[in-house]
Amino acid sequence: MSDASTPGDAEPEPEHDHEHHHDHEGPGYATPQAAIEEGEREKLAYVMSLYVGTDVDASDFVAVVDLDPESETYCEIVDRIELPNRGDELHHFGWNACSSSCHMEGLERRHLIVPGQRSSRIHVIDAADRRNPELETVIEPEEVFEYDLSAPHTVHCIPDGEILISMLGDADGDLPGGFLELNDDFEIEGRWEPPGEIEMNYDYWYQPRQNVMVSSEWAAPKTYYPGFDLEDVEEGNYGHQLHFWDWEDGTVEQTIDLGEEGLIPLEVRFLHTPESTHGFVGAALSSNIFHFWRDQTGEYRAEKVIDFEDREHPDWDMPVPALPTDILISMDDRYLFGSNWLHGDVWMYDISDPANPRRADSLSVGGTFGDVQEVQGRELSAGPQMIQLSLDGERLYWTTSLFSSWDEQFYPEEGERGSVMLKADVDPRKGTMELDEDFLVDWGECPDGPARAHEIRWPDGDCTSDVWQ
C-alpha cells in the first residue's frame, strides 16, 4: 500500500491576493493538503519562451499568460519579461522560496530564478506584481564558470532561503556537472557538493524530512546541445543512473544503475507527502517509468513499472519511441501524469499503490500519432511536452517545445509556427481527462515572430516546485 497521505508575504496585487490564510510565518502552504484546500484557481501562468533555433533575432522572454476564464484577455500572453541578451535558451526555472520555507518568517515567494541553459546566465525576476514582473538582476556566465560549472537546469529553493541549481556540465560544457548554490541575496554562494560526486546531472528533488535528495542524468552539454545522435547512445554518452544523496552533507550515498531500460532518466519526483520515500522517474529514451523507494534495510530500490511500446511509422526507418519527457505527481499523491512527446499523448496513472500504477486515462493529441492534430484550426507542430497541473488536480496544461536543437530535428515546424499551450479538464474522482478545445495559447502570434514555449509555473506554487519540510 502507498505511504502517501491523501491525505507569501509579497505585496498584494489587484486581482489575486497571494497571502494565503495560514497560521505559519513564511511562504507557501503548511502541507500538500493545505495547498489543495487553500490554493486558489490559477489565474496566471509564467512560461519559459525562447527564440533560440528560430529565424527570429530576438531575446528569450518569460511570458505571463492569462488563465482566468472570466478575463477579457483569457488565453492571451498579457506581459513579456524580455531578457537583455540573445541565445540564452530559457528552459527550467523556479522560485526563491516555496512551501519548504513556510516556517521562515519574512521570506517571500517573490523572485523567479530563470537560467539560460546554453548561456549559463542566471536571471532574477521580481514578481511581487504578479501580472507585471520585472527583471531585477543578472548573474553573468563568467561568474558561474568560476566554479567550473555550466548549463543550469533545475532550480529549487531550499528550506533556509537559499537556492540550489543543478548544473549539467563543467565550464567547458564537458563532464562532470554539479550543483551551484545561491544565497538569499541572489549571489553565488559556491559549489554545493564536493566536486567529483557525480559525472552526469539533470533533474533533482529532495525530501528533507527523510534527509534524502535524488538526482538524474542526461548527458554532457556538448553531447545534447547539437541534437540527438544515435552514435552517442552506442558510445554510452547518455545517462542511465539515479543518485541518492545525504541531503545535509551533500554527498552521494547510493547510485542505482537503471541499465538499458533506464536510458536518459529525466524528470524525477518524490511524492509530496514529506514522510514518503517513494518517487518516480521517466526514462525518456527507453520509454519507461521507474518507481523508486527505500526498503526496510535503508537502501533505495528502483523498478520499471510503466513501459510505453514503440510504434511503427512509414516515415521512420526505425520504430518510434514514445519519449516520455515530463512527469508530475498530483498534489494529493494519487495520480502520476506525463507526456509522450514523440507519440503525441498525455497520460495519467493511478499511483495509490506506487509499486503497481494503474492506467487511468490518456489523450492523443499532436506529435507523430496524435488523433487530434489541430485545435481551433491551429495546426499542432509537436507533441505534448512540459506539463503542469492545477493544485486541485482538475486542470492539466502543457506546452510543446523540448529543446531547440531537438525540436529542429524531430519537429522542424515548431520553430516556424511556434509552440502552443493546451489544456485538459481532469476529473480526479473518475480518473479521466478531456481536451478543452476552447483553450489555446499560441506562441506563433508573438509580436517578434513565432517562439517556442517550455516550462510552466503558477505564481503561488505548483506540483513541480513545492517541497515540504
Coordinates of C-alpha atoms in Angstrom, one line a residue:
M1 CA 0.0 0.0 0.0
S2 CA 1.1 3.6 -0.6
D3 CA 2.6 5.5 2.3
A4 CA 1.2 8.7 0.7
S5 CA -1.2 10.6 2.9
T6 CA -4.2 11.6 0.9
P7 CA -4.2 12.9 2.9
G8 CA 4.0 34.7 0.9
D9 CA 4.1 37.8 2.2
A10 CA 4.6 39.8 -1.1
E11 CA 2.6 42.8 -1.7
P12 CA -1.0 42.0 -2.8
E13 CA -1.8 42.6 -6.4
P14 CA -5.1 43.8 -7.6
E15 CA -6.7 40.6 -8.9
H16 CA -5.3 38.0 -6.6
D17 CA -4.2 38.2 -3.1
H18 CA -1.4 35.7 -2.8
E19 CA -1.1 36.0 1.0
H20 CA -2.7 32.7 2.0
H21 CA -4.8 32.3 5.1
H22 CA -2.5 30.1 7.1
D23 CA -1.1 30.1 10.5
H24 CA 2.6 29.9 9.7
E25 CA 5.0 32.7 9.0
G26 CA 6.6 32.0 5.7
P27 CA 5.6 31.4 2.1
G28 CA 3.6 28.6 0.7
Y29 CA 1.4 26.1 2.5
A30 CA 1.8 24.1 5.7
T31 CA 1.0 20.7 4.0
P32 CA 0.2 19.4 0.5
Q33 CA -3.5 19.1 1.6
A34 CA -3.4 22.7 2.6
A35 CA -2.2 23.6 -0.9
I36 CA -5.3 21.8 -2.3
E37 CA -7.7 23.4 0.1
E38 CA -6.3 26.9 0.4
G39 CA -4.8 27.4 -3.1
E40 CA -7.0 29.4 -5.4
R41 CA -7.6 28.5 -9.0
E42 CA -4.6 29.5 -11.2
K43 CA -5.3 32.8 -13.0
L44 CA -1.8 33.4 -14.4
A45 CA 1.0 31.3 -15.6
Y46 CA 4.6 32.1 -16.2
V47 CA 6.0 30.2 -19.2
M48 CA 9.6 30.0 -20.5
S49 CA 9.6 31.4 -24.0
L50 CA 12.5 31.4 -26.4
Y51 CA 13.8 32.3 -29.8
V52 CA 16.9 30.1 -29.9
G53 CA 16.9 28.0 -33.0
T54 CA 14.3 30.1 -34.9
D55 CA 14.8 32.7 -37.6
V56 CA 13.7 35.4 -35.3
D57 CA 16.6 37.6 -34.0
A58 CA 15.2 38.4 -30.5
S59 CA 15.9 37.7 -26.9
D60 CA 14.1 35.0 -25.0
F61 CA 11.4 36.1 -22.6
V62 CA 9.1 35.0 -19.8
A63 CA 5.5 35.0 -20.8
V64 CA 2.7 35.9 -18.4
V65 CA -0.4 34.1 -19.6
D66 CA -3.9 34.9 -18.6
L67 CA -5.7 31.8 -17.4
D68 CA -8.8 33.4 -15.9
P69 CA -11.8 32.3 -17.9
E70 CA -13.6 35.5 -16.7
S71 CA -11.0 37.8 -18.1
E72 CA -11.2 39.6 -21.5
T73 CA -7.6 38.5 -22.2
Y74 CA -8.2 34.8 -21.4
C75 CA -5.7 32.6 -23.3
E76 CA -3.5 35.6 -24.2
I77 CA 0.1 36.5 -23.3
V78 CA -0.5 39.6 -21.3
D79 CA 3.1 40.5 -20.5
R80 CA 6.6 39.6 -21.6
I81 CA 9.7 40.0 -19.5
E82 CA 12.3 40.3 -22.2
L83 CA 15.8 39.4 -21.2
P84 CA 18.8 41.6 -22.1
N85 CA 20.8 39.0 -24.2
R86 CA 20.1 36.7 -27.1
G87 CA 20.7 33.0 -27.2
D88 CA 20.1 32.1 -23.6
E89 CA 17.7 29.2 -24.3
L90 CA 15.5 29.6 -21.3
H91 CA 14.5 26.1 -20.1
H92 CA 13.6 25.4 -16.5
F93 CA 13.1 27.9 -13.7
G94 CA 12.0 28.2 -10.1
W95 CA 11.1 30.3 -7.1
N96 CA 13.4 31.7 -4.4
A97 CA 11.2 30.2 -1.8
C98 CA 8.4 27.6 -1.6
S99 CA 6.5 25.7 1.0
S100 CA 9.7 24.2 2.3
S101 CA 10.3 27.6 3.9
C102 CA 6.8 28.1 5.3
H103 CA 8.4 28.3 8.7
M104 CA 10.7 31.2 7.7
E105 CA 9.3 34.5 8.9
G106 CA 9.9 37.3 6.5
L107 CA 10.7 35.1 3.5
E108 CA 8.5 35.6 0.4
R109 CA 7.8 33.6 -2.7
R110 CA 8.6 36.6 -4.8
H111 CA 11.6 36.1 -7.1
L112 CA 11.8 33.8 -10.1
I113 CA 15.2 32.4 -10.8
V114 CA 15.5 32.0 -14.6
P115 CA 18.6 30.4 -16.0
G116 CA 19.7 30.2 -19.6
Q117 CA 20.5 26.6 -20.5
R118 CA 23.0 27.5 -23.3
S119 CA 24.4 30.7 -21.9
S120 CA 24.7 29.7 -18.2
R121 CA 23.4 33.2 -17.5
I122 CA 21.0 33.4 -14.4
H123 CA 18.3 36.0 -14.3
V124 CA 16.4 37.1 -11.2
I125 CA 12.9 38.4 -11.8
D126 CA 10.9 40.3 -9.2
A127 CA 7.3 39.0 -9.4
A128 CA 5.9 41.0 -6.5
D129 CA 3.4 42.4 -9.0
R130 CA 2.2 39.1 -10.4
R131 CA 0.9 40.5 -13.7
N132 CA 3.9 42.7 -14.4
P133 CA 7.1 41.1 -13.1
E134 CA 10.4 42.9 -13.7
L135 CA 14.0 41.8 -14.3
E136 CA 16.0 42.6 -11.1
T137 CA 19.5 41.3 -11.6
V138 CA 21.6 39.1 -13.8
I139 CA 24.4 36.7 -12.8
E140 CA 26.7 36.6 -15.8
P141 CA 28.1 33.3 -17.2
E142 CA 31.7 34.2 -16.2
E143 CA 30.7 34.2 -12.6
V144 CA 29.2 30.7 -13.0
F145 CA 32.3 29.4 -14.8
E146 CA 34.5 30.3 -11.9
Y147 CA 33.0 27.3 -10.1
D148 CA 33.7 25.0 -13.1
L149 CA 30.0 24.6 -13.8
S150 CA 27.7 25.4 -16.8
A151 CA 24.3 24.6 -18.3
P152 CA 21.9 25.3 -15.4
H153 CA 18.8 23.2 -15.2
T154 CA 16.6 22.5 -12.2
V155 CA 16.0 25.4 -9.7
H156 CA 14.7 24.5 -6.2
C157 CA 14.6 26.8 -3.2
I158 CA 15.9 25.1 -0.1
P159 CA 14.4 25.5 3.4
D160 CA 16.8 28.1 4.8
G161 CA 16.1 30.5 2.0
E162 CA 19.0 29.6 -0.3
I163 CA 18.6 28.3 -3.9
L164 CA 20.2 25.2 -5.4
I165 CA 20.6 24.8 -9.2
S166 CA 21.6 21.5 -10.9
M167 CA 24.3 22.2 -13.5
L168 CA 24.8 19.7 -16.3
G169 CA 28.4 20.5 -17.3
D170 CA 31.7 21.9 -16.3
A171 CA 32.9 25.3 -17.5
D172 CA 33.8 23.9 -20.9
G173 CA 30.5 22.0 -21.4
D174 CA 32.1 18.7 -20.7
L175 CA 31.5 16.4 -17.6
P176 CA 31.2 16.4 -14.7
G177 CA 28.3 18.5 -13.8
G178 CA 27.3 19.5 -10.2
F179 CA 25.3 22.0 -8.2
L180 CA 25.5 25.7 -7.8
E181 CA 24.2 27.4 -4.6
L182 CA 22.9 31.0 -4.4
N183 CA 22.3 32.8 -1.2
D184 CA 19.1 34.7 -0.4
D185 CA 20.7 37.9 -1.9
F186 CA 21.0 36.0 -5.2
E187 CA 24.7 35.9 -5.1
I188 CA 26.7 32.8 -5.8
E189 CA 27.5 31.1 -2.5
G190 CA 29.6 28.4 -4.1
R191 CA 29.6 24.9 -5.3
W192 CA 27.1 22.9 -3.1
E193 CA 28.6 19.4 -3.5
P194 CA 32.2 18.2 -3.2
P195 CA 33.4 18.1 -6.8
G196 CA 33.5 14.6 -8.3
E197 CA 30.4 13.2 -6.5
I198 CA 28.7 12.6 -9.9
E199 CA 29.6 12.7 -13.6
M200 CA 26.2 13.4 -15.3
N201 CA 23.4 15.6 -13.9
Y202 CA 19.9 16.7 -14.9
D203 CA 16.9 17.0 -12.6
Y204 CA 16.7 16.6 -8.8
W205 CA 14.2 16.5 -5.9
Y206 CA 14.7 16.5 -2.2
Q207 CA 12.7 15.2 0.8
P208 CA 14.2 17.0 3.8
R209 CA 12.3 15.1 6.4
Q210 CA 14.0 11.9 5.1
N211 CA 17.3 13.6 4.6
V212 CA 17.5 12.5 1.0
M213 CA 17.9 14.1 -2.4
V214 CA 17.7 12.2 -5.7
S215 CA 19.3 13.4 -9.0
S216 CA 19.0 12.0 -12.5
E217 CA 21.2 12.2 -15.7
W218 CA 21.0 13.5 -19.2
A219 CA 24.5 14.0 -20.8
A220 CA 27.3 16.5 -21.2
P221 CA 26.1 19.8 -22.7
K222 CA 28.4 19.2 -25.7
T223 CA 26.6 15.9 -26.3
Y224 CA 23.0 17.2 -26.3
Y225 CA 23.4 20.8 -27.5
P226 CA 23.7 19.9 -31.2
G227 CA 20.7 17.5 -31.1
F228 CA 20.2 13.7 -30.7
D229 CA 22.7 11.4 -32.3
L230 CA 22.2 7.6 -32.2
E231 CA 26.0 7.2 -32.0
D232 CA 26.0 8.9 -28.6
V233 CA 23.7 6.1 -27.4
E234 CA 26.1 3.4 -28.7
E235 CA 29.1 5.2 -27.2
G236 CA 27.5 5.4 -23.8
N237 CA 27.3 9.2 -23.8
Y238 CA 23.8 9.3 -22.2
G239 CA 23.0 8.8 -18.6
H240 CA 21.2 5.8 -17.0
Q241 CA 21.7 6.3 -13.2
L242 CA 19.9 7.7 -10.2
H243 CA 21.9 9.2 -7.4
F244 CA 20.6 9.3 -3.8
W245 CA 22.3 11.9 -1.6
D246 CA 22.6 12.7 2.0
W247 CA 20.7 15.9 1.9
E248 CA 22.5 17.6 4.8
D249 CA 26.0 16.5 3.8
G250 CA 25.6 16.9 0.1
T251 CA 27.3 13.6 -0.7
V252 CA 26.1 10.7 -2.7
E253 CA 25.1 7.7 -0.5
Q254 CA 23.9 5.3 -3.2
T255 CA 23.8 5.1 -7.0
I256 CA 21.3 2.9 -8.9
D257 CA 22.2 1.9 -12.5
L258 CA 18.9 1.6 -14.4
G259 CA 20.6 -0.1 -17.3
E260 CA 19.5 -0.1 -20.9
E261 CA 15.8 0.1 -19.8
G262 CA 16.6 3.4 -18.0
L263 CA 18.3 5.5 -20.6
I264 CA 18.2 9.2 -20.0
P265 CA 16.3 9.3 -16.7
L266 CA 15.0 12.9 -16.8
E267 CA 12.3 14.4 -14.5
V268 CA 12.4 12.9 -11.0
R269 CA 9.7 13.4 -8.4
F270 CA 9.2 12.3 -4.8
L271 CA 5.6 12.0 -3.6
H272 CA 4.6 15.3 -2.0
T273 CA 3.9 14.0 1.5
P274 CA 7.1 14.7 3.4
E275 CA 7.1 11.3 5.1
S276 CA 7.3 9.4 1.9
T277 CA 10.4 7.8 0.3
H278 CA 8.5 6.8 -2.9
G279 CA 9.0 8.5 -6.2
F280 CA 9.1 8.1 -9.9
V281 CA 11.5 9.0 -12.8
G282 CA 10.8 8.9 -16.5
A283 CA 13.5 7.2 -18.7
A284 CA 12.9 9.1 -21.9
L285 CA 15.0 7.2 -24.4
S286 CA 13.9 3.8 -23.1
S287 CA 10.2 4.9 -22.9
N288 CA 9.8 3.6 -19.3
I289 CA 8.8 4.9 -16.0
F290 CA 10.6 3.7 -12.9
H291 CA 9.3 3.6 -9.3
F292 CA 11.9 4.1 -6.6
W293 CA 11.6 3.7 -2.8
R294 CA 13.6 3.0 0.3
D295 CA 13.3 -0.5 1.6
Q296 CA 13.4 -1.8 5.2
T297 CA 17.2 -2.1 5.2
G298 CA 17.5 1.6 4.3
E299 CA 18.6 1.0 0.7
Y300 CA 16.9 2.6 -2.2
R301 CA 15.4 0.3 -4.9
A302 CA 14.1 1.1 -8.4
E303 CA 11.8 -1.0 -10.6
K304 CA 10.3 -0.4 -14.0
V305 CA 6.6 0.0 -13.6
I306 CA 5.3 1.5 -16.8
D307 CA 6.5 0.6 -20.3
F308 CA 5.4 2.5 -23.5
E309 CA 5.7 0.4 -26.6
D310 CA 7.5 1.7 -29.7
R311 CA 5.2 2.3 -32.8
E312 CA 5.9 1.9 -36.5
H313 CA 5.6 4.9 -38.8
P314 CA 6.1 4.9 -42.6
D315 CA 8.3 8.0 -42.4
W316 CA 10.6 6.5 -39.9
D317 CA 13.4 4.0 -40.5
M318 CA 13.1 2.6 -37.0
P319 CA 10.2 2.2 -34.6
V320 CA 9.2 5.5 -33.0
P321 CA 9.9 5.5 -29.2
A322 CA 7.4 7.4 -27.0
L323 CA 10.0 9.7 -25.4
P324 CA 8.2 10.4 -22.1
T325 CA 10.0 13.7 -21.4
D326 CA 8.0 15.1 -18.4
I327 CA 6.1 13.6 -15.4
L328 CA 4.4 15.1 -12.3
I329 CA 2.5 13.9 -9.3
S330 CA -0.8 15.4 -8.3
M331 CA -0.8 17.3 -5.0
D332 CA -2.8 14.5 -3.3
D333 CA -0.2 11.9 -4.5
R334 CA -2.9 9.9 -6.2
Y335 CA -2.1 10.4 -9.9
L336 CA 1.1 10.4 -12.0
F337 CA 0.8 12.5 -15.1
G338 CA 3.2 12.5 -18.1
S339 CA 3.8 13.4 -21.7
N340 CA 5.0 11.2 -24.6
W341 CA 6.5 13.9 -26.9
L342 CA 7.1 11.8 -30.0
H343 CA 4.0 9.7 -29.9
G344 CA 1.8 12.7 -29.0
D345 CA -0.1 11.9 -25.9
V346 CA -0.6 12.9 -22.3
W347 CA -1.4 10.2 -19.8
M348 CA -2.5 9.7 -16.1
Y349 CA -1.9 6.7 -13.9
D350 CA -3.4 6.0 -10.5
I351 CA -0.4 5.5 -8.1
S352 CA -2.4 4.9 -5.0
D353 CA -0.2 1.8 -4.9
P354 CA 3.0 3.2 -6.3
A355 CA 4.5 -0.2 -7.0
N356 CA 1.6 -1.0 -9.2
P357 CA 0.5 2.0 -11.2
R358 CA -2.9 1.6 -12.9
R359 CA -3.5 3.4 -16.2
A360 CA -6.4 5.7 -15.7
D361 CA -6.7 7.7 -19.0
S362 CA -4.8 9.3 -21.8
L363 CA -5.3 11.9 -24.6
S364 CA -3.9 11.5 -28.1
V365 CA -3.0 15.0 -29.3
G366 CA -0.3 16.3 -31.6
G367 CA 3.0 14.5 -32.1
T368 CA 3.6 11.8 -34.6
F369 CA 0.5 9.8 -34.0
G370 CA -2.0 12.1 -32.2
D371 CA -5.7 11.7 -33.1
V372 CA -6.1 15.5 -32.7
Q373 CA -3.7 17.4 -35.0
E374 CA -5.3 20.9 -34.8
V375 CA -7.2 22.9 -32.2
Q376 CA -9.3 25.9 -33.2
G377 CA -8.0 25.5 -36.7
R378 CA -4.4 25.9 -35.4
E379 CA -2.2 23.0 -36.7
L380 CA -0.1 21.4 -33.9
S381 CA 3.6 21.1 -34.7
A382 CA 4.9 18.9 -32.0
G383 CA 3.7 16.6 -29.2
P384 CA 2.8 17.4 -25.5
Q385 CA 6.0 18.2 -23.6
M386 CA 6.2 20.2 -20.3
I387 CA 3.1 19.7 -18.2
Q388 CA 1.7 21.5 -15.2
L389 CA -1.3 20.6 -13.0
S390 CA -3.6 22.8 -11.0
L391 CA -3.3 22.4 -7.2
D392 CA -6.8 20.9 -7.1
G393 CA -5.8 18.4 -9.8
E394 CA -8.6 19.4 -12.1
R395 CA -6.7 21.1 -15.0
L396 CA -3.7 19.8 -16.8
Y397 CA -1.8 22.2 -19.1
W398 CA 1.1 21.5 -21.4
T399 CA 3.4 23.2 -24.0
T400 CA 5.1 21.6 -27.0
S401 CA 8.8 22.5 -27.2
L402 CA 11.5 20.2 -25.8
F403 CA 14.9 21.8 -26.6
S404 CA 15.6 23.9 -29.7
S405 CA 18.0 21.6 -31.5
W406 CA 15.9 18.5 -30.7
D407 CA 12.8 20.4 -31.9
E408 CA 14.5 21.2 -35.2
Q409 CA 15.4 17.5 -35.6
F410 CA 12.1 15.9 -34.9
Y411 CA 9.5 18.7 -35.4
P412 CA 11.1 21.5 -37.6
E413 CA 7.7 23.1 -37.9
E414 CA 7.8 24.0 -34.2
G415 CA 10.4 26.8 -34.9
E416 CA 8.4 28.0 -37.9
R417 CA 4.9 28.1 -36.4
G418 CA 5.8 28.5 -32.7
S419 CA 4.6 26.5 -29.8
V420 CA 1.1 26.2 -28.3
M421 CA -0.2 25.7 -24.7
L422 CA -3.2 23.3 -24.4
K423 CA -5.3 22.1 -21.5
A424 CA -7.3 19.1 -20.4
D425 CA -10.0 19.1 -17.8
V426 CA -9.3 16.3 -15.3
D427 CA -11.9 14.5 -13.2
P428 CA -9.8 13.1 -10.4
R429 CA -12.8 11.2 -8.9
K430 CA -13.3 9.2 -12.1
G431 CA -9.7 9.3 -13.3
T432 CA -10.5 10.8 -16.7
M433 CA -9.2 13.7 -18.9
E434 CA -11.0 15.6 -21.6
L435 CA -9.3 18.0 -24.1
D436 CA -10.6 21.6 -23.7
E437 CA -10.8 22.6 -27.3
D438 CA -11.8 26.2 -26.3
F439 CA -8.3 26.7 -24.7
L440 CA -5.4 27.6 -26.9
V441 CA -2.4 29.9 -26.2
D442 CA -0.5 30.4 -29.4
W443 CA 3.2 31.4 -29.4
G444 CA 3.0 31.6 -33.2
E445 CA 1.4 35.1 -32.8
C446 CA 4.1 36.8 -30.7
P447 CA 5.0 40.3 -32.0
D448 CA 8.6 39.5 -32.9
G449 CA 7.6 36.2 -34.6
P450 CA 6.9 32.6 -33.6
A451 CA 8.5 31.5 -30.4
R452 CA 9.0 28.2 -28.5
A453 CA 7.3 27.6 -25.1
H454 CA 8.7 25.3 -22.4
E455 CA 8.2 25.0 -18.6
I456 CA 5.1 26.4 -16.8
R457 CA 4.9 27.8 -13.2
W458 CA 2.0 29.1 -11.2
P459 CA 2.6 32.3 -9.2
D460 CA 1.7 30.7 -5.9
G461 CA 3.3 27.3 -6.1
D462 CA 2.7 24.2 -8.2
C463 CA 3.1 20.4 -8.4
T464 CA 6.7 20.5 -9.7
S465 CA 8.3 23.2 -7.5
D466 CA 6.8 22.9 -4.0
V467 CA 8.6 20.7 -1.4
W468 CA 7.5 20.2 2.3
Q469 CA 9.9 20.1 5.2

